[in-house]
Amino acid sequence: MSDRPEMFEAVDEVWMDGEFVDFEDANVHLLTHALHYGTGVFEGVRCYETEEGPAIFRWEEHLDRFYNSAEVYDIEIPFEKQELTEATEELIRREGFESCYIRPIAFYGYGPLGLNPGKSPVQVGLAVWPWGAYLGEEALEDGVDVAVSSWRKYASSQIPTNAKTTGTYVNSVLASLEAKENGYTEAIVLNKEGNVAEGPGENIFLVRDGEIYTTGLAESILDGITRRTAIELAEERGYTVHDDATISRGELYTADELFFTGTAAEVTPIRSVDDNEIGTGTKGPVTDELQTAFFDLVESGEREEWFRYVYSND
């Protein structure tokens, strides 16, 4: 339909509460609890076109995080993991996608309003759609210009940072809006101590003197699945990786290289921060090596333990 966002033009169905539903009929009630209070959890997962056909990358880790996020908010997902896995694979097959983005979501639905979800039912949905490079195809090669946001990342003593919660992404929305309004592609968010946390939807890596640093879980970050992948790929190639680092704002400006990782962003170079050129202002050699390794991996599907092949898991 003409009023659909372009990214959803090819989508025919979604899965809601155990049933496949026409895209146009995928609705929730105005008084849905999560719509008012942000009481939902979600995941972002990619299915890649590999040599063995469409394959979901690190699905089990994403699914584990999805259920763990729900547990934090006492959201009891009324489906077993295997049921969601089968529904996801069937949805991809029905849509005929060779590659796509996958969005599982669980939330408190229509019930009595008030801060306590009370007797609000838990609703669960799955959607898939084609989605290219999150920060733009050219960003993968040329890098992105970013700015340190005036908005700080919330601390785990305020809201759990290990849960991927719908409501808390307002923090990311504010940082992203601010960056774009000021002419930057993306933001970097500091934590309450003033040290680097992450991007609005990405983890961040710093390269200095041939060693790799990424902010630790205690720095108010999400434990990213692509972050884990980048760490493993780097260590396999002989790099020293400091995966529990504290990175100051000033260290960003003097880094040899910086890059983002994330399911949506994949591995994206950062070429400047607050108008300060990083390194040579182009994709650095370490970033290039890890980015190449990442895309070689997801396009080949060579590590079977990291993939679910959509047409061969029955």
PDB file of C-alpha atoms in Angstrom:
ATOM      1  CA  MET A   1       0.000   0.000   0.000  1.00  0.00           C
ATOM      2  CA  SER A   2       1.131   3.562  -0.750  1.00  0.00           C
ATOM      3  CA  ASP A   3       1.011   4.670   2.893  1.00  0.00           C
ATOM      4  CA  ARG A   4       3.427   1.947   4.037  1.00  0.00           C
ATOM      5  CA  PRO A   5       7.036   2.827   4.779  1.00  0.00           C
ATOM      6  CA  GLU A   6       9.158   1.607   1.882  1.00  0.00           C
ATOM      7  CA  MET A   7      11.023  -0.897   4.070  1.00  0.00           C
ATOM      8  CA  PHE A   8       7.767  -2.826   4.659  1.00  0.00           C
ATOM      9  CA  GLU A   9       6.460  -2.801   1.083  1.00  0.00           C
ATOM     10  CA  ALA A  10       7.429  -6.435   0.490  1.00  0.00           C
ATOM     11  CA  VAL A  11       5.904  -7.771   3.719  1.00  0.00           C
ATOM     12  CA  ASP A  12       2.657  -9.746   3.484  1.00  0.00           C
ATOM     13  CA  GLU A  13       2.257 -11.244   6.960  1.00  0.00           C
ATOM     14  CA  VAL A  14       3.438 -11.096  10.540  1.00  0.00           C
ATOM     15  CA  TRP A  15       3.041 -13.580  13.373  1.00  0.00           C
ATOM     16  CA  MET A  16       1.001 -12.512  16.398  1.00  0.00           C
ATOM     17  CA  ASP A  17       0.122 -14.577  19.448  1.00  0.00           C
ATOM     18  CA  GLY A  18       0.397 -17.912  17.689  1.00  0.00           C
ATOM     19  CA  GLU A  19      -1.140 -17.009  14.347  1.00  0.00           C
ATOM     20  CA  PHE A  20       0.006 -15.656  10.996  1.00  0.00           C
ATOM     21  CA  VAL A  21      -1.789 -12.376  10.378  1.00  0.00           C
ATOM     22  CA  ASP A  22      -2.072 -10.180   7.285  1.00  0.00           C
ATOM     23  CA  PHE A  23       0.227  -7.173   7.556  1.00  0.00           C
ATOM     24  CA  GLU A  24      -2.689  -4.727   7.429  1.00  0.00           C
ATOM     25  CA  ASP A  25      -4.469  -6.524  10.281  1.00  0.00           C
ATOM     26  CA  ALA A  26      -1.527  -6.463  12.709  1.00  0.00           C
ATOM     27  CA  ASN A  27      -3.083  -4.145  15.285  1.00  0.00           C
ATOM     28  CA  VAL A  28      -3.163  -3.682  19.056  1.00  0.00           C
ATOM     29  CA  HIS A  29      -5.614  -1.853  21.291  1.00  0.00           C
ATOM     30  CA  LEU A  30      -5.155   1.853  22.051  1.00  0.00           C
ATOM     31  CA  LEU A  31      -5.034   1.030  25.765  1.00  0.00           C
ATOM     32  CA  THR A  32      -2.234  -1.519  25.444  1.00  0.00           C
ATOM     33  CA  HIS A  33      -0.135  -1.251  28.611  1.00  0.00           C
ATOM     34  CA  ALA A  34       3.185  -1.191  26.732  1.00  0.00           C
ATOM     35  CA  LEU A  35       2.021   1.684  24.552  1.00  0.00           C
ATOM     36  CA  HIS A  36       1.593   3.842  27.660  1.00  0.00           C
ATOM     37  CA  TYR A  37       4.441   2.637  29.876  1.00  0.00           C
ATOM     38  CA  GLY A  38       7.035   1.024  27.595  1.00  0.00           C
ATOM     39  CA  THR A  39       6.595  -2.401  29.201  1.00  0.00           C
ATOM     40  CA  GLY A  40       7.902  -4.608  26.435  1.00  0.00           C
ATOM     41  CA  VAL A  41      11.082  -6.376  25.382  1.00  0.00           C
ATOM     42  CA  PHE A  42      12.392  -7.072  21.914  1.00  0.00           C
ATOM     43  CA  GLU A  43      15.251  -8.376  19.833  1.00  0.00           C
ATOM     44  CA  GLY A  44      16.867  -7.503  16.534  1.00  0.00           C
ATOM     45  CA  VAL A  45      18.241 -10.449  14.551  1.00  0.00           C
ATOM     46  CA  ARG A  46      19.529 -10.843  11.007  1.00  0.00           C
ATOM     47  CA  CYS A  47      18.934 -13.623   8.554  1.00  0.00           C
ATOM     48  CA  TYR A  48      21.655 -13.674   5.903  1.00  0.00           C
ATOM     49  CA  GLU A  49      21.718 -15.070   2.393  1.00  0.00           C
ATOM     50  CA  THR A  50      24.449 -17.685   2.640  1.00  0.00           C
ATOM     51  CA  GLU A  51      25.866 -20.327   0.318  1.00  0.00           C
ATOM     52  CA  GLU A  52      23.499 -22.797   2.025  1.00  0.00           C
ATOM     53  CA  GLY A  53      20.438 -20.565   1.704  1.00  0.00           C
ATOM     54  CA  PRO A  54      18.903 -18.112   4.194  1.00  0.00           C
ATOM     55  CA  ALA A  55      20.355 -18.574   7.685  1.00  0.00           C
ATOM     56  CA  ILE A  56      19.587 -16.822  10.963  1.00  0.00           C
ATOM     57  CA  PHE A  57      22.752 -15.577  12.647  1.00  0.00           C
ATOM     58  CA  ARG A  58      23.268 -16.518  16.312  1.00  0.00           C
ATOM     59  CA  TRP A  59      19.556 -17.052  16.836  1.00  0.00           C
ATOM     60  CA  GLU A  60      19.922 -19.014  20.066  1.00  0.00           C
ATOM     61  CA  GLU A  61      21.887 -16.210  21.749  1.00  0.00           C
ATOM     62  CA  HIS A  62      19.315 -13.647  20.664  1.00  0.00           C
ATOM     63  CA  LEU A  63      16.472 -15.844  21.859  1.00  0.00           C
ATOM     64  CA  ASP A  64      18.152 -16.395  25.230  1.00  0.00           C
ATOM     65  CA  ARG A  65      18.559 -12.637  25.660  1.00  0.00           C
ATOM     66  CA  PHE A  66      14.932 -12.108  24.672  1.00  0.00           C
ATOM     67  CA  TYR A  67      13.695 -14.448  27.394  1.00  0.00           C
ATOM     68  CA  ASN A  68      16.176 -13.052  29.919  1.00  0.00           C
ATOM     69  CA  SER A  69      14.989  -9.518  29.184  1.00  0.00           C
ATOM     70  CA  ALA A  70      11.399 -10.602  29.715  1.00  0.00           C
ATOM     71  CA  GLU A  71      12.256 -12.202  33.052  1.00  0.00           C
ATOM     72  CA  VAL A  72      13.536  -8.872  34.397  1.00  0.00           C
ATOM     73  CA  TYR A  73      10.051  -7.377  33.954  1.00  0.00           C
ATOM     74  CA  ASP A  74       8.088 -10.458  35.024  1.00  0.00           C
ATOM     75  CA  ILE A  75       6.896 -10.877  31.453  1.00  0.00           C
ATOM     76  CA  GLU A  76       6.069 -14.556  31.123  1.00  0.00           C
ATOM     77  CA  ILE A  77       6.306 -15.334  27.424  1.00  0.00           C
ATOM     78  CA  PRO A  78       3.504 -17.844  26.754  1.00  0.00           C
ATOM     79  CA  PHE A  79       5.442 -19.716  24.073  1.00  0.00           C
ATOM     80  CA  GLU A  80       8.375 -22.069  24.291  1.00  0.00           C
ATOM     81  CA  LYS A  81      11.602 -21.090  22.566  1.00  0.00           C
ATOM     82  CA  GLN A  82      11.143 -23.852  20.007  1.00  0.00           C
ATOM     83  CA  GLU A  83       7.698 -22.517  19.117  1.00  0.00           C
ATOM     84  CA  LEU A  84       9.113 -19.052  18.405  1.00  0.00           C
ATOM     85  CA  THR A  85      11.959 -20.589  16.441  1.00  0.00           C
ATOM     86  CA  GLU A  86       9.600 -22.585  14.243  1.00  0.00           C
ATOM     87  CA  ALA A  87       7.290 -19.590  13.784  1.00  0.00           C
ATOM     88  CA  THR A  88      10.221 -17.381  12.767  1.00  0.00           C
ATOM     89  CA  GLU A  89      11.532 -19.858  10.209  1.00  0.00           C
ATOM     90  CA  GLU A  90       8.054 -20.424   8.791  1.00  0.00           C
ATOM     91  CA  LEU A  91       7.457 -16.671   8.536  1.00  0.00           C
ATOM     92  CA  ILE A  92      10.679 -16.204   6.566  1.00  0.00           C
ATOM     93  CA  ARG A  93       9.687 -19.070   4.271  1.00  0.00           C
ATOM     94  CA  ARG A  94       6.177 -17.665   3.750  1.00  0.00           C
ATOM     95  CA  GLU A  95       7.624 -14.259   2.889  1.00  0.00           C
ATOM     96  CA  GLY A  96      10.190 -15.808   0.566  1.00  0.00           C
ATOM     97  CA  PHE A  97      13.071 -13.705   1.842  1.00  0.00           C
ATOM     98  CA  GLU A  98      16.650 -14.780   1.219  1.00  0.00           C
ATOM     99  CA  SER A  99      17.858 -12.233   3.777  1.00  0.00           C
ATOM    100  CA  CYS A 100      15.959 -10.096   6.257  1.00  0.00           C
ATOM    101  CA  TYR A 101      15.819  -8.439   9.644  1.00  0.00           C
ATOM    102  CA  ILE A 102      13.844 -10.239  12.357  1.00  0.00           C
ATOM    103  CA  ARG A 103      11.996  -8.476  15.160  1.00  0.00           C
ATOM    104  CA  PRO A 104      10.634 -10.595  18.038  1.00  0.00           C
ATOM    105  CA  ILE A 105       8.683  -8.569  20.600  1.00  0.00           C
ATOM    106  CA  ALA A 106       6.787  -9.377  23.801  1.00  0.00           C
ATOM    107  CA  PHE A 107       4.783  -6.828  25.751  1.00  0.00           C
ATOM    108  CA  TYR A 108       2.021  -6.275  28.251  1.00  0.00           C
ATOM    109  CA  GLY A 109      -1.164  -5.881  26.246  1.00  0.00           C
ATOM    110  CA  TYR A 110      -4.642  -4.480  26.759  1.00  0.00           C
ATOM    111  CA  GLY A 111      -5.735  -4.668  30.362  1.00  0.00           C
ATOM    112  CA  PRO A 112      -6.270  -2.428  33.386  1.00  0.00           C
ATOM    113  CA  LEU A 113      -4.092   0.679  33.131  1.00  0.00           C
ATOM    114  CA  GLY A 114      -1.781   1.775  35.928  1.00  0.00           C
ATOM    115  CA  LEU A 115       1.933   1.383  36.476  1.00  0.00           C
ATOM    116  CA  ASN A 116       1.620  -2.198  37.677  1.00  0.00           C
ATOM    117  CA  PRO A 117       0.764  -4.364  34.654  1.00  0.00           C
ATOM    118  CA  GLY A 118      -1.499  -6.400  36.921  1.00  0.00           C
ATOM    119  CA  LYS A 119      -3.706  -8.631  34.842  1.00  0.00           C
ATOM    120  CA  SER A 120      -2.610  -7.298  31.460  1.00  0.00           C
ATOM    121  CA  PRO A 121      -2.014 -10.235  29.115  1.00  0.00           C
ATOM    122  CA  VAL A 122       1.385 -10.804  27.548  1.00  0.00           C
ATOM    123  CA  GLN A 123       1.330 -10.516  23.766  1.00  0.00           C
ATOM    124  CA  VAL A 124       4.062 -11.786  21.463  1.00  0.00           C
ATOM    125  CA  GLY A 125       4.812 -10.912  17.873  1.00  0.00           C
ATOM    126  CA  LEU A 126       7.314 -11.613  15.103  1.00  0.00           C
ATOM    127  CA  ALA A 127       7.979  -9.558  11.995  1.00  0.00           C
ATOM    128  CA  VAL A 128      10.552  -9.901   9.222  1.00  0.00           C
ATOM    129  CA  TRP A 129      11.494  -7.432   6.513  1.00  0.00           C
ATOM    130  CA  PRO A 130      14.350  -6.638   4.116  1.00  0.00           C
ATOM    131  CA  TRP A 131      16.772  -4.164   5.722  1.00  0.00           C
ATOM    132  CA  GLY A 132      20.101  -3.189   4.272  1.00  0.00           C
ATOM    133  CA  ALA A 133      22.945  -1.389   6.028  1.00  0.00           C
ATOM    134  CA  TYR A 134      21.464   0.468   9.008  1.00  0.00           C
ATOM    135  CA  LEU A 135      23.747   3.502   8.742  1.00  0.00           C
ATOM    136  CA  GLY A 136      23.876   3.407   4.942  1.00  0.00           C
ATOM    137  CA  GLU A 137      25.766   1.262   2.436  1.00  0.00           C
ATOM    138  CA  GLU A 138      28.388   3.950   1.919  1.00  0.00           C
ATOM    139  CA  ALA A 139      29.032   4.042   5.672  1.00  0.00           C
ATOM    140  CA  LEU A 140      30.417   0.501   5.599  1.00  0.00           C
ATOM    141  CA  GLU A 141      33.248   1.683   3.381  1.00  0.00           C
ATOM    142  CA  ASP A 142      33.630   5.384   4.135  1.00  0.00           C
ATOM    143  CA  GLY A 143      32.714   5.442   7.820  1.00  0.00           C
ATOM    144  CA  VAL A 144      30.362   7.746   9.698  1.00  0.00           C
ATOM    145  CA  ASP A 145      30.630  11.131  11.379  1.00  0.00           C
ATOM    146  CA  VAL A 146      29.391  10.958  14.962  1.00  0.00           C
ATOM    147  CA  ALA A 147      28.968  13.296  17.924  1.00  0.00           C
ATOM    148  CA  VAL A 148      29.064  12.718  21.655  1.00  0.00           C
ATOM    149  CA  SER A 149      25.520  13.219  22.880  1.00  0.00           C
ATOM    150  CA  SER A 150      24.462  15.558  25.668  1.00  0.00           C
ATOM    151  CA  TRP A 151      22.126  12.760  26.801  1.00  0.00           C
ATOM    152  CA  ARG A 152      23.688  10.216  29.188  1.00  0.00           C
ATOM    153  CA  LYS A 153      23.049   6.473  29.224  1.00  0.00           C
ATOM    154  CA  TYR A 154      21.031   5.407  32.250  1.00  0.00           C
ATOM    155  CA  ALA A 155      22.790   3.329  34.902  1.00  0.00           C
ATOM    156  CA  SER A 156      21.944  -0.268  35.765  1.00  0.00           C
ATOM    157  CA  SER A 157      20.974   0.957  39.255  1.00  0.00           C
ATOM    158  CA  GLN A 158      18.155   2.891  37.570  1.00  0.00           C
ATOM    159  CA  ILE A 159      17.001   0.572  34.792  1.00  0.00           C
ATOM    160  CA  PRO A 160      18.507  -2.827  33.921  1.00  0.00           C
ATOM    161  CA  THR A 161      21.021  -2.275  31.133  1.00  0.00           C
ATOM    162  CA  ASN A 162      21.246  -6.003  30.358  1.00  0.00           C
ATOM    163  CA  ALA A 163      17.621  -6.080  29.160  1.00  0.00           C
ATOM    164  CA  LYS A 164      16.525  -4.929  25.721  1.00  0.00           C
ATOM    165  CA  THR A 165      13.446  -2.989  26.778  1.00  0.00           C
ATOM    166  CA  THR A 166      11.124  -1.012  24.504  1.00  0.00           C
ATOM    167  CA  GLY A 167      10.598   1.934  26.848  1.00  0.00           C
ATOM    168  CA  THR A 168      14.252   2.548  27.582  1.00  0.00           C
ATOM    169  CA  TYR A 169      15.046   3.118  23.916  1.00  0.00           C
ATOM    170  CA  VAL A 170      13.650   6.628  24.316  1.00  0.00           C
ATOM    171  CA  ASN A 171      17.163   7.343  25.641  1.00  0.00           C
ATOM    172  CA  SER A 172      18.590   6.178  22.310  1.00  0.00           C
ATOM    173  CA  VAL A 173      15.958   8.063  20.330  1.00  0.00           C
ATOM    174  CA  LEU A 174      16.903  11.351  21.999  1.00  0.00           C
ATOM    175  CA  ALA A 175      20.612  10.806  21.316  1.00  0.00           C
ATOM    176  CA  SER A 176      19.993   9.828  17.703  1.00  0.00           C
ATOM    177  CA  LEU A 177      17.668  12.776  17.056  1.00  0.00           C
ATOM    178  CA  GLU A 178      20.165  15.197  18.547  1.00  0.00           C
ATOM    179  CA  ALA A 179      22.976  13.841  16.379  1.00  0.00           C
ATOM    180  CA  LYS A 180      20.990  14.026  13.162  1.00  0.00           C
ATOM    181  CA  GLU A 181      19.640  17.505  13.925  1.00  0.00           C
ATOM    182  CA  ASN A 182      23.252  18.657  14.243  1.00  0.00           C
ATOM    183  CA  GLY A 183      24.366  17.080  10.976  1.00  0.00           C
ATOM    184  CA  TYR A 184      25.910  13.837  12.241  1.00  0.00           C
ATOM    185  CA  THR A 185      25.065  10.291  11.216  1.00  0.00           C
ATOM    186  CA  GLU A 186      25.008   8.837  14.728  1.00  0.00           C
ATOM    187  CA  ALA A 187      25.763   9.560  18.393  1.00  0.00           C
ATOM    188  CA  ILE A 188      28.029   8.216  21.090  1.00  0.00           C
ATOM    189  CA  VAL A 189      26.467   8.143  24.553  1.00  0.00           C
ATOM    190  CA  LEU A 190      28.420   8.568  27.785  1.00  0.00           C
ATOM    191  CA  ASN A 191      27.434   6.878  31.051  1.00  0.00           C
ATOM    192  CA  LYS A 192      26.632   8.709  34.274  1.00  0.00           C
ATOM    193  CA  GLU A 193      30.340   8.792  35.205  1.00  0.00           C
ATOM    194  CA  GLY A 194      31.109  10.581  31.949  1.00  0.00           C
ATOM    195  CA  ASN A 195      32.918   7.662  30.331  1.00  0.00           C
ATOM    196  CA  VAL A 196      32.009   6.112  26.990  1.00  0.00           C
ATOM    197  CA  ALA A 197      29.077   3.710  27.051  1.00  0.00           C
ATOM    198  CA  GLU A 198      27.963   2.906  23.483  1.00  0.00           C
ATOM    199  CA  GLY A 199      26.042   4.195  20.490  1.00  0.00           C
ATOM    200  CA  PRO A 200      22.249   4.554  20.563  1.00  0.00           C
ATOM    201  CA  GLY A 201      21.926   1.116  18.970  1.00  0.00           C
ATOM    202  CA  GLU A 202      25.517  -0.069  18.733  1.00  0.00           C
ATOM    203  CA  ASN A 203      28.500  -1.111  20.818  1.00  0.00           C
ATOM    204  CA  ILE A 204      31.757   0.726  20.228  1.00  0.00           C
ATOM    205  CA  PHE A 205      35.344  -0.460  19.713  1.00  0.00           C
ATOM    206  CA  LEU A 206      38.583   1.532  19.884  1.00  0.00           C
ATOM    207  CA  VAL A 207      41.916   0.555  18.312  1.00  0.00           C
ATOM    208  CA  ARG A 208      45.159   1.890  19.770  1.00  0.00           C
ATOM    209  CA  ASP A 209      48.693   0.688  19.018  1.00  0.00           C
ATOM    210  CA  GLY A 210      47.376  -2.492  17.442  1.00  0.00           C
ATOM    211  CA  GLU A 211      45.248  -3.505  20.434  1.00  0.00           C
ATOM    212  CA  ILE A 212      41.465  -3.424  20.621  1.00  0.00           C
ATOM    213  CA  TYR A 213      39.359  -1.977  23.429  1.00  0.00           C
ATOM    214  CA  THR A 214      35.622  -2.138  23.973  1.00  0.00           C
ATOM    215  CA  THR A 215      33.604  -0.859  26.890  1.00  0.00           C
ATOM    216  CA  GLY A 216      32.811  -3.445  29.573  1.00  0.00           C
ATOM    217  CA  LEU A 217      29.377  -4.522  30.733  1.00  0.00           C
ATOM    218  CA  ALA A 218      29.724  -2.392  33.887  1.00  0.00           C
ATOM    219  CA  GLU A 219      29.838   0.745  31.707  1.00  0.00           C
ATOM    220  CA  SER A 220      26.026   0.689  31.207  1.00  0.00           C
ATOM    221  CA  ILE A 221      26.051  -1.148  27.889  1.00  0.00           C
ATOM    222  CA  LEU A 222      23.976  -3.858  26.307  1.00  0.00           C
ATOM    223  CA  ASP A 223      25.847  -7.141  25.894  1.00  0.00           C
ATOM    224  CA  GLY A 224      25.691  -7.090  22.118  1.00  0.00           C
ATOM    225  CA  ILE A 225      25.690 -10.322  20.134  1.00  0.00           C
ATOM    226  CA  THR A 226      27.661  -8.714  17.293  1.00  0.00           C
ATOM    227  CA  ARG A 227      30.044  -7.308  19.928  1.00  0.00           C
ATOM    228  CA  ARG A 228      30.719 -10.867  21.088  1.00  0.00           C
ATOM    229  CA  THR A 229      31.266 -11.940  17.485  1.00  0.00           C
ATOM    230  CA  ALA A 230      33.762  -9.130  16.811  1.00  0.00           C
ATOM    231  CA  ILE A 231      35.699 -10.021  19.965  1.00  0.00           C
ATOM    232  CA  GLU A 232      35.935 -13.675  18.935  1.00  0.00           C
ATOM    233  CA  LEU A 233      36.972 -12.845  15.373  1.00  0.00           C
ATOM    234  CA  ALA A 234      39.634 -10.429  16.630  1.00  0.00           C
ATOM    235  CA  GLU A 235      41.087 -12.898  19.133  1.00  0.00           C
ATOM    236  CA  GLU A 236      41.212 -15.615  16.474  1.00  0.00           C
ATOM    237  CA  ARG A 237      43.340 -13.269  14.375  1.00  0.00           C
ATOM    238  CA  GLY A 238      45.801 -12.721  17.164  1.00  0.00           C
ATOM    239  CA  TYR A 239      44.646  -9.352  18.443  1.00  0.00           C
ATOM    240  CA  THR A 240      44.718  -8.490  22.119  1.00  0.00           C
ATOM    241  CA  VAL A 241      41.161  -7.492  23.026  1.00  0.00           C
ATOM    242  CA  HIS A 242      40.378  -5.579  26.206  1.00  0.00           C
ATOM    243  CA  ASP A 243      36.659  -6.366  26.494  1.00  0.00           C
ATOM    244  CA  ASP A 244      36.154  -4.825  29.919  1.00  0.00           C
ATOM    245  CA  ALA A 245      37.616  -1.402  29.192  1.00  0.00           C
ATOM    246  CA  THR A 246      36.784   1.991  30.596  1.00  0.00           C
ATOM    247  CA  ILE A 247      37.180   4.529  27.804  1.00  0.00           C
ATOM    248  CA  SER A 248      37.203   8.258  28.477  1.00  0.00           C
ATOM    249  CA  ARG A 249      35.709  10.781  26.071  1.00  0.00           C
ATOM    250  CA  GLY A 250      39.155  12.165  25.327  1.00  0.00           C
ATOM    251  CA  GLU A 251      40.442   8.763  24.230  1.00  0.00           C
ATOM    252  CA  LEU A 252      37.941   8.811  21.385  1.00  0.00           C
ATOM    253  CA  TYR A 253      39.673  11.774  19.768  1.00  0.00           C
ATOM    254  CA  THR A 254      43.147  10.220  19.867  1.00  0.00           C
ATOM    255  CA  ALA A 255      42.167   6.688  18.791  1.00  0.00           C
ATOM    256  CA  ASP A 256      43.853   5.113  15.793  1.00  0.00           C
ATOM    257  CA  GLU A 257      40.509   3.627  14.766  1.00  0.00           C
ATOM    258  CA  LEU A 258      36.940   3.450  16.040  1.00  0.00           C
ATOM    259  CA  PHE A 259      34.077   1.304  14.862  1.00  0.00           C
ATOM    260  CA  PHE A 260      30.517   0.405  15.793  1.00  0.00           C
ATOM    261  CA  THR A 261      29.079  -3.105  15.983  1.00  0.00           C
ATOM    262  CA  GLY A 262      25.458  -4.182  16.138  1.00  0.00           C
ATOM    263  CA  THR A 263      22.906  -6.423  14.497  1.00  0.00           C
ATOM    264  CA  ALA A 264      21.646  -3.506  12.437  1.00  0.00           C
ATOM    265  CA  ALA A 265      24.957  -1.608  12.088  1.00  0.00           C
ATOM    266  CA  GLU A 266      27.010  -4.814  11.599  1.00  0.00           C
ATOM    267  CA  VAL A 267      30.621  -3.487  11.567  1.00  0.00           C
ATOM    268  CA  THR A 268      30.691   0.216  10.664  1.00  0.00           C
ATOM    269  CA  PRO A 269      33.803   2.441  10.783  1.00  0.00           C
ATOM    270  CA  ILE A 270      33.722   5.810  12.564  1.00  0.00           C
ATOM    271  CA  ARG A 271      35.696   8.464  10.682  1.00  0.00           C
ATOM    272  CA  SER A 272      35.183  11.441  12.995  1.00  0.00           C
ATOM    273  CA  VAL A 273      33.938  12.302  16.473  1.00  0.00           C
ATOM    274  CA  ASP A 274      32.783  15.851  17.212  1.00  0.00           C
ATOM    275  CA  ASP A 275      34.477  16.910  13.956  1.00  0.00           C
ATOM    276  CA  ASN A 276      37.794  15.417  15.074  1.00  0.00           C
ATOM    277  CA  GLU A 277      39.173  13.122  12.385  1.00  0.00           C
ATOM    278  CA  ILE A 278      39.914   9.598  13.626  1.00  0.00           C
ATOM    279  CA  GLY A 279      43.201   8.216  12.333  1.00  0.00           C
ATOM    280  CA  THR A 280      43.426   9.046   8.648  1.00  0.00           C
ATOM    281  CA  GLY A 281      39.702   9.761   8.420  1.00  0.00           C
ATOM    282  CA  THR A 282      39.095   6.532   6.537  1.00  0.00           C
ATOM    283  CA  LYS A 283      38.400   2.911   7.452  1.00  0.00           C
ATOM    284  CA  GLY A 284      41.450   1.681   9.334  1.00  0.00           C
ATOM    285  CA  PRO A 285      43.266  -1.619   8.669  1.00  0.00           C
ATOM    286  CA  VAL A 286      42.060  -3.374  11.843  1.00  0.00           C
ATOM    287  CA  THR A 287      38.466  -2.313  11.218  1.00  0.00           C
ATOM    288  CA  ASP A 288      38.776  -3.429   7.607  1.00  0.00           C
ATOM    289  CA  GLU A 289      40.141  -6.845   8.587  1.00  0.00           C
ATOM    290  CA  LEU A 290      37.393  -7.481  11.136  1.00  0.00           C
ATOM    291  CA  GLN A 291      34.651  -6.133   8.882  1.00  0.00           C
ATOM    292  CA  THR A 292      35.835  -8.389   6.067  1.00  0.00           C
ATOM    293  CA  ALA A 293      35.999 -11.368   8.424  1.00  0.00           C
ATOM    294  CA  PHE A 294      32.487 -10.635   9.650  1.00  0.00           C
ATOM    295  CA  PHE A 295      30.917 -10.397   6.202  1.00  0.00           C
ATOM    296  CA  ASP A 296      32.859 -13.429   4.948  1.00  0.00           C
ATOM    297  CA  LEU A 297      31.420 -15.335   7.891  1.00  0.00           C
ATOM    298  CA  VAL A 298      27.780 -14.311   7.510  1.00  0.00           C
ATOM    299  CA  GLU A 299      27.798 -14.705   3.737  1.00  0.00           C
ATOM    300  CA  SER A 300      29.357 -18.159   3.831  1.00  0.00           C
ATOM    301  CA  GLY A 301      27.504 -19.514   6.852  1.00  0.00           C
ATOM    302  CA  GLU A 302      30.597 -21.601   7.470  1.00  0.00           C
ATOM    303  CA  ARG A 303      30.199 -21.889  11.242  1.00  0.00           C
ATOM    304  CA  GLU A 304      27.160 -24.078  11.520  1.00  0.00           C
ATOM    305  CA  GLU A 305      26.950 -23.602  15.284  1.00  0.00           C
ATOM    306  CA  TRP A 306      26.241 -19.895  14.726  1.00  0.00           C
ATOM    307  CA  PHE A 307      23.497 -20.327  12.126  1.00  0.00           C
ATOM    308  CA  ARG A 308      20.012 -21.736  11.774  1.00  0.00           C
ATOM    309  CA  TYR A 309      19.388 -22.625   8.161  1.00  0.00           C
ATOM    310  CA  VAL A 310      15.794 -21.742   7.393  1.00  0.00           C
ATOM    311  CA  TYR A 311      15.216 -24.581   4.924  1.00  0.00           C
ATOM    312  CA  SER A 312      17.182 -27.338   6.632  1.00  0.00           C
ATOM    313  CA  ASN A 313      16.262 -27.328  10.336  1.00  0.00           C
ATOM    314  CA  ASP A 314      13.055 -29.344  10.137  1.00  0.00           C
TER     315      ASP A 314
END
